Tab-separated table of C-alpha atoms in Angstrom:
chain	number	residue	atom	x	y	z
A	1	UNK	CA	352.922	224.719	298.522
A	2	UNK	CA	352.261	221.979	296.011
A	3	UNK	CA	355.091	221.327	293.563
A	4	UNK	CA	354.599	220.138	289.977
A	5	UNK	CA	356.842	217.902	287.884
A	6	UNK	CA	356.353	216.055	284.634
A	7	UNK	CA	356.222	212.249	284.312
A	8	UNK	CA	355.593	210.226	281.173
A	9	UNK	CA	355.404	206.510	282.177
A	10	UNK	CA	352.523	207.006	284.628
A	11	UNK	CA	350.555	208.788	281.924
A	12	UNK	CA	350.913	205.936	279.476
A	13	UNK	CA	349.566	203.507	282.063
A	14	UNK	CA	346.427	205.612	282.490
A	15	UNK	CA	346.034	206.034	278.726
A	16	UNK	CA	346.369	202.292	278.200
A	17	UNK	CA	343.795	201.654	280.914
A	18	UNK	CA	341.320	204.088	279.387
A	19	UNK	CA	341.738	202.669	275.889
A	20	UNK	CA	341.464	199.102	277.166
A	21	UNK	CA	338.208	199.968	278.958
A	22	UNK	CA	336.544	201.821	276.091
A	23	UNK	CA	337.696	199.497	273.319
A	24	UNK	CA	336.912	196.522	275.553
A	25	UNK	CA	333.308	197.730	275.844
A	26	UNK	CA	332.982	197.928	272.057
A	27	UNK	CA	334.581	194.497	271.650
A	28	UNK	CA	332.287	193.021	274.307
A	29	UNK	CA	329.283	194.526	272.514
A	30	UNK	CA	330.424	193.028	269.216
A	31	UNK	CA	330.691	189.573	270.784
A	32	UNK	CA	327.128	189.577	272.162
A	33	UNK	CA	324.425	187.889	270.088
A	34	UNK	CA	321.776	190.587	270.571
A	35	UNK	CA	322.082	194.203	269.394
A	36	UNK	CA	323.871	196.278	272.017
A	37	UNK	CA	323.405	199.993	272.663
A	38	UNK	CA	326.425	202.125	273.516
A	39	UNK	CA	325.540	205.697	274.519
A	40	UNK	CA	327.815	208.686	274.006
A	41	UNK	CA	326.695	210.000	277.397
A	42	UNK	CA	328.153	206.861	278.983
A	43	UNK	CA	331.475	207.475	277.224
A	44	UNK	CA	331.451	211.062	278.525
A	45	UNK	CA	330.799	209.883	282.086
A	46	UNK	CA	333.552	207.277	281.776
A	47	UNK	CA	335.973	209.875	280.412
A	48	UNK	CA	335.217	212.306	283.244
A	49	UNK	CA	335.783	209.498	285.755
A	50	UNK	CA	339.077	208.676	284.053
A	51	UNK	CA	340.189	212.305	284.271
A	52	UNK	CA	339.230	212.657	287.938
A	53	UNK	CA	340.905	209.386	288.958
A	54	UNK	CA	344.081	210.026	286.972
A	55	UNK	CA	344.300	213.590	288.349
A	56	UNK	CA	343.831	212.313	291.903
A	57	UNK	CA	346.519	209.688	291.356
A	58	UNK	CA	348.922	212.356	290.114
A	59	UNK	CA	348.978	214.062	293.490
A	60	UNK	CA	351.605	212.695	295.858
A	61	UNK	CA	350.624	213.994	299.314
A	62	UNK	CA	353.801	212.620	300.950
A	63	UNK	CA	356.036	214.728	298.731
A	64	UNK	CA	353.511	217.579	298.501
A	65	UNK	CA	353.732	217.673	294.731
A	66	UNK	CA	351.688	216.724	291.714
A	67	UNK	CA	353.263	214.508	289.079
A	68	UNK	CA	351.871	215.798	285.778
A	69	UNK	CA	352.303	213.329	282.930
A	70	UNK	CA	352.178	215.668	279.950
A	71	UNK	CA	351.128	212.965	277.439
A	72	UNK	CA	348.265	212.115	279.780
A	73	UNK	CA	347.108	215.721	279.964
A	74	UNK	CA	347.159	215.965	276.162
A	75	UNK	CA	345.262	212.684	275.912
A	76	UNK	CA	342.704	213.837	278.479
A	77	UNK	CA	341.984	216.958	276.438
A	78	UNK	CA	341.536	214.965	273.240
A	79	UNK	CA	339.449	212.246	274.939
A	80	UNK	CA	337.222	214.780	276.668
A	81	UNK	CA	336.706	216.684	273.418
A	82	UNK	CA	335.814	213.511	271.555
A	83	UNK	CA	333.481	212.289	274.306
A	84	UNK	CA	331.785	215.690	274.480
A	85	UNK	CA	331.274	215.649	270.708
A	86	UNK	CA	329.480	212.272	270.791
A	87	UNK	CA	327.590	212.765	274.086
A	88	UNK	CA	324.223	212.914	272.307
A	89	UNK	CA	324.894	210.007	269.939
A	90	UNK	CA	324.244	206.313	270.242
A	91	UNK	CA	326.021	203.398	268.612
A	92	UNK	CA	323.949	200.262	268.098
A	93	UNK	CA	326.298	197.318	267.617
A	94	UNK	CA	324.867	194.242	265.927
A	95	UNK	CA	322.017	195.923	264.040
A	96	UNK	CA	322.220	197.696	260.685
A	97	UNK	CA	320.417	200.942	259.877
A	98	UNK	CA	317.441	199.110	258.334
A	99	UNK	CA	316.918	197.025	261.474
A	100	UNK	CA	317.271	200.035	263.764
A	101	UNK	CA	314.893	201.961	261.494
A	102	UNK	CA	312.283	199.209	261.745
A	103	UNK	CA	312.622	199.276	265.542
A	104	UNK	CA	312.353	203.060	265.573
A	105	UNK	CA	309.169	202.947	263.476
A	106	UNK	CA	307.649	200.421	265.898
A	107	UNK	CA	308.488	202.741	268.811
A	108	UNK	CA	306.959	205.724	267.012
A	109	UNK	CA	303.788	203.694	266.525
A	110	UNK	CA	303.699	202.859	270.246
A	111	UNK	CA	303.916	206.596	270.966
A	112	UNK	CA	301.191	207.517	268.434
A	113	UNK	CA	303.788	209.775	266.766
A	114	UNK	CA	303.553	210.597	263.075
A	115	UNK	CA	306.797	210.869	261.119
A	116	UNK	CA	308.295	211.529	257.712
A	117	UNK	CA	311.233	209.725	256.154
A	118	UNK	CA	314.177	211.775	254.926
A	119	UNK	CA	317.270	210.305	253.221
A	120	UNK	CA	318.899	208.876	256.328
A	121	UNK	CA	316.653	210.299	259.032
A	122	UNK	CA	313.195	210.308	260.521
A	123	UNK	CA	311.473	213.643	261.129
A	124	UNK	CA	308.906	213.642	263.924
A	125	UNK	CA	306.727	216.782	264.083
A	126	UNK	CA	306.215	217.915	267.691
A	127	UNK	CA	304.737	221.022	269.288
A	128	UNK	CA	308.185	222.500	270.112
A	129	UNK	CA	309.498	221.862	266.587
A	130	UNK	CA	310.527	218.705	264.755
A	131	UNK	CA	312.685	215.947	266.210
A	132	UNK	CA	315.239	214.586	263.743
A	133	UNK	CA	316.496	211.056	264.320
A	134	UNK	CA	319.358	210.242	261.962
A	135	UNK	CA	320.480	206.649	261.371
A	136	UNK	CA	323.827	206.219	259.668
A	137	UNK	CA	325.771	203.029	258.958
A	138	UNK	CA	328.935	202.669	261.022
A	139	UNK	CA	331.763	200.136	260.958
A	140	UNK	CA	331.071	196.407	261.062
A	141	UNK	CA	327.328	196.659	260.500
A	142	UNK	CA	326.757	198.953	263.463
A	143	UNK	CA	324.464	201.990	263.302
A	144	UNK	CA	325.075	205.513	264.546
A	145	UNK	CA	321.931	207.156	265.951
A	146	UNK	CA	321.736	210.926	266.380
A	147	UNK	CA	318.870	212.943	267.880
A	148	UNK	CA	318.438	216.618	267.051
A	149	UNK	CA	315.761	219.095	268.128
A	150	UNK	CA	312.751	218.999	270.480
A	151	UNK	CA	315.025	218.383	273.446
A	152	UNK	CA	312.463	219.587	275.997
A	153	UNK	CA	309.455	217.742	274.592
A	154	UNK	CA	308.151	214.869	276.724
A	155	UNK	CA	307.318	212.722	273.699
A	156	UNK	CA	310.888	213.132	272.407
A	157	UNK	CA	312.207	211.963	275.784
A	158	UNK	CA	309.788	209.035	275.724
A	159	UNK	CA	310.990	208.046	272.252
A	160	UNK	CA	314.612	208.016	273.385
A	161	UNK	CA	313.763	205.978	276.459
A	162	UNK	CA	311.598	203.525	274.533
A	163	UNK	CA	314.159	203.041	271.765
A	164	UNK	CA	316.893	202.456	274.346
A	165	UNK	CA	314.765	199.711	275.932
A	166	UNK	CA	314.774	197.777	272.656
A	167	UNK	CA	318.503	197.032	272.969
A	168	UNK	CA	320.611	195.447	275.657
A	169	UNK	CA	323.427	197.249	277.443
A	170	UNK	CA	327.017	196.123	277.171
A	171	UNK	CA	326.970	194.825	280.761
A	172	UNK	CA	324.588	191.844	281.161
A	173	UNK	CA	321.883	192.306	283.798
A	174	UNK	CA	321.016	190.130	286.757
A	175	UNK	CA	317.648	188.461	286.058
A	176	UNK	CA	315.113	187.489	288.701
A	177	UNK	CA	311.970	185.493	288.010
A	178	UNK	CA	311.007	183.867	284.788
A	179	UNK	CA	308.127	184.630	282.508
A	180	UNK	CA	305.614	181.859	282.189
A	181	UNK	CA	306.109	180.533	285.724
B	1	UNK	CA	296.695	195.040	300.659
B	2	UNK	CA	298.490	198.222	299.543
B	3	UNK	CA	297.225	200.668	296.945
B	4	UNK	CA	298.617	203.301	294.591
B	5	UNK	CA	296.312	205.665	292.670
B	6	UNK	CA	296.952	208.460	290.157
B	7	UNK	CA	294.745	210.301	287.686
B	8	UNK	CA	295.006	212.835	284.864
B	9	UNK	CA	292.737	214.499	282.318
B	10	UNK	CA	293.681	213.582	278.750
B	11	UNK	CA	292.514	215.653	275.806
B	12	UNK	CA	291.336	212.585	273.893
B	13	UNK	CA	288.077	210.668	273.762
B	14	UNK	CA	287.692	207.705	276.151
B	15	UNK	CA	287.306	205.136	273.373
B	16	UNK	CA	290.673	206.021	271.861
B	17	UNK	CA	292.402	206.157	275.247
B	18	UNK	CA	291.039	202.725	276.155
B	19	UNK	CA	292.003	201.275	272.769
B	20	UNK	CA	295.558	202.444	273.418
B	21	UNK	CA	295.791	201.209	277.018
B	22	UNK	CA	294.199	197.836	276.345
B	23	UNK	CA	296.979	197.130	273.844
B	24	UNK	CA	299.395	195.938	276.510
B	25	UNK	CA	302.299	195.989	274.071
B	26	UNK	CA	302.083	199.805	274.304
B	27	UNK	CA	302.751	199.771	278.049
B	28	UNK	CA	306.574	200.015	277.833
B	29	UNK	CA	306.026	203.374	276.075
B	30	UNK	CA	304.545	205.026	279.165
B	31	UNK	CA	305.756	202.919	282.125
B	32	UNK	CA	309.411	203.817	282.571
B	33	UNK	CA	310.748	200.669	284.292
B	34	UNK	CA	308.757	198.282	282.059
B	35	UNK	CA	311.226	197.008	279.480
B	36	UNK	CA	309.056	194.697	277.429
B	37	UNK	CA	305.774	192.863	277.021
B	38	UNK	CA	306.090	189.600	275.099
B	39	UNK	CA	304.278	186.345	274.378
B	40	UNK	CA	300.851	187.950	274.259
B	41	UNK	CA	298.557	184.968	273.853
B	42	UNK	CA	295.417	186.298	272.191
B	43	UNK	CA	293.575	189.604	272.506
B	44	UNK	CA	294.307	191.440	275.777
B	45	UNK	CA	290.709	192.685	275.767
B	46	UNK	CA	289.531	189.129	276.399
B	47	UNK	CA	289.359	187.956	280.002
B	48	UNK	CA	292.033	185.363	280.766
B	49	UNK	CA	294.450	186.447	278.007
B	50	UNK	CA	298.022	186.219	279.283
B	51	UNK	CA	301.368	187.857	278.514
B	52	UNK	CA	304.892	188.043	279.887
B	53	UNK	CA	306.578	191.205	281.134
B	54	UNK	CA	310.051	192.364	282.142
B	55	UNK	CA	310.742	195.233	284.540
B	56	UNK	CA	314.200	196.756	285.019
B	57	UNK	CA	315.288	198.415	288.236
B	58	UNK	CA	318.795	199.320	289.310
B	59	UNK	CA	320.243	197.094	286.618
B	60	UNK	CA	318.201	194.042	287.668
B	61	UNK	CA	315.541	192.478	285.433
B	62	UNK	CA	312.365	191.088	287.000
B	63	UNK	CA	310.213	188.901	284.770
B	64	UNK	CA	306.663	187.694	285.298
B	65	UNK	CA	303.305	186.973	283.806
B	66	UNK	CA	299.962	188.815	283.728
B	67	UNK	CA	296.405	188.115	282.636
B	68	UNK	CA	293.383	190.210	281.731
B	69	UNK	CA	290.721	190.485	284.418
B	70	UNK	CA	288.196	192.815	282.815
B	71	UNK	CA	287.703	195.012	279.772
B	72	UNK	CA	284.816	197.451	279.299
B	73	UNK	CA	285.131	199.463	276.042
B	74	UNK	CA	285.842	203.119	276.750
B	75	UNK	CA	285.604	202.630	280.511
B	76	UNK	CA	287.828	200.056	282.169
B	77	UNK	CA	290.775	197.703	281.652
B	78	UNK	CA	292.083	195.544	284.486
B	79	UNK	CA	294.769	192.899	284.643
B	80	UNK	CA	296.594	191.068	287.380
B	81	UNK	CA	300.093	189.707	287.758
B	82	UNK	CA	300.067	185.984	288.310
B	83	UNK	CA	303.675	185.217	289.253
B	84	UNK	CA	305.658	186.384	292.256
B	85	UNK	CA	303.723	189.184	293.910
B	86	UNK	CA	299.987	189.221	293.240
B	87	UNK	CA	298.719	192.617	292.128
B	88	UNK	CA	295.886	194.113	290.132
B	89	UNK	CA	296.288	197.060	287.772
B	90	UNK	CA	293.070	198.911	287.060
B	91	UNK	CA	292.714	201.620	284.387
B	92	UNK	CA	289.413	203.550	284.561
B	93	UNK	CA	288.103	206.257	282.243
B	94	UNK	CA	285.290	208.752	282.437
B	95	UNK	CA	284.423	211.747	280.235
B	96	UNK	CA	285.837	215.033	281.606
B	97	UNK	CA	286.397	218.546	280.275
B	98	UNK	CA	285.895	217.516	276.672
B	99	UNK	CA	288.333	214.653	277.034
B	100	UNK	CA	288.809	211.793	279.480
B	101	UNK	CA	289.733	211.485	283.124
B	102	UNK	CA	292.103	208.529	283.379
B	103	UNK	CA	292.671	206.907	286.769
B	104	UNK	CA	295.247	204.207	287.397
B	105	UNK	CA	295.123	202.242	290.617
B	106	UNK	CA	297.273	199.330	291.653
B	107	UNK	CA	296.447	196.949	294.509
B	108	UNK	CA	299.049	194.464	295.663
B	109	UNK	CA	299.431	191.917	298.414
B	110	UNK	CA	302.275	191.716	300.893
B	111	UNK	CA	304.220	188.670	299.646
B	112	UNK	CA	305.307	185.612	301.615
B	113	UNK	CA	308.175	184.077	299.604
B	114	UNK	CA	311.638	185.587	299.124
B	115	UNK	CA	311.248	185.840	295.348
B	116	UNK	CA	307.876	187.490	295.737
B	117	UNK	CA	309.350	189.890	298.302
B	118	UNK	CA	311.968	190.888	295.740
B	119	UNK	CA	309.244	191.380	293.170
B	120	UNK	CA	307.297	193.560	295.571
B	121	UNK	CA	309.668	196.335	294.660
B	122	UNK	CA	308.563	195.980	291.048
B	123	UNK	CA	305.050	197.014	291.950
B	124	UNK	CA	306.193	199.472	294.596
B	125	UNK	CA	308.125	201.135	291.831
B	126	UNK	CA	304.713	202.254	290.631
B	127	UNK	CA	304.463	204.460	293.686
B	128	UNK	CA	303.253	208.015	293.641
B	129	UNK	CA	306.159	209.386	291.603
B	130	UNK	CA	306.248	206.578	289.065
B	131	UNK	CA	302.459	206.464	288.833
B	132	UNK	CA	302.350	210.208	288.273
B	133	UNK	CA	305.014	209.893	285.576
B	134	UNK	CA	302.989	207.132	283.886
B	135	UNK	CA	299.789	209.180	283.694
B	136	UNK	CA	301.690	212.259	282.500
B	137	UNK	CA	303.368	210.110	279.845
B	138	UNK	CA	299.960	208.872	278.727
B	139	UNK	CA	298.792	212.478	278.512
B	140	UNK	CA	301.816	213.393	276.363
B	141	UNK	CA	301.190	210.424	274.073
B	142	UNK	CA	297.424	210.759	273.703
B	143	UNK	CA	296.685	214.502	273.945
B	144	UNK	CA	295.364	215.690	270.601
């Protein structure tokens, strides 16, 4: 029989670790010279990992009980809800909406995709219905990118993949070989 | 010499398909691991024109250089990689079913140096699955 008891200090350690990781990623992106893409799906994956690890750490097999830090549980619920809400959104740090829009238009041209401009969005007509790509200014010159519609259309998936390639990730990549050798 | 080959019928005339493919700056749109094509020096339809490319696999970027080998309007576009592993990409078109049959084949040599061996995986990435994805992507982009 597994016992359960509440513990606050352990929970605050996990919360601090989660906040340090997520805010650290945004800060690292802001410090890079090139525009950096942060995906909501990555935040969701990170949040799920945080929940699994913190839940596993709460179980004390020696004492056959789970230490449940109530503030941590409350934080997990809020963090998971927030991460779920932004799972389909992107944040481009270091590029304003006009710059991201110009990049998006170049990608649409590469995909032979026609589009119409709305107030703060691009509407791409596709066979399964239109794809809406909204670009909204965020804090510190960043841009929030939201995709809506045409989720199953191959060209919509190609646009997302191609647009993502135009920006670096927050973690620098290992590079092998040099162009122009 | 190893070889990968894939083909698809595209509902688009061969001239338009070849115009699209011979613009090498379009290639990141349909080749998943290809991040960018830069420093295009001239018109890729001209033999000897060169450009730089960057592939991404498993979080690692591989960079190299390519040059045009042959361009035949509406029929063929070939280029080869000239750094690391030596390979030749050949795009061929023929009229089919009111559109075009597009065939992509890639020949590459077994490399000798360590760097080239690492870059082998770049070309091997264009194996059956990746090659099939590339031709299906082209179909999605060009079907009218």
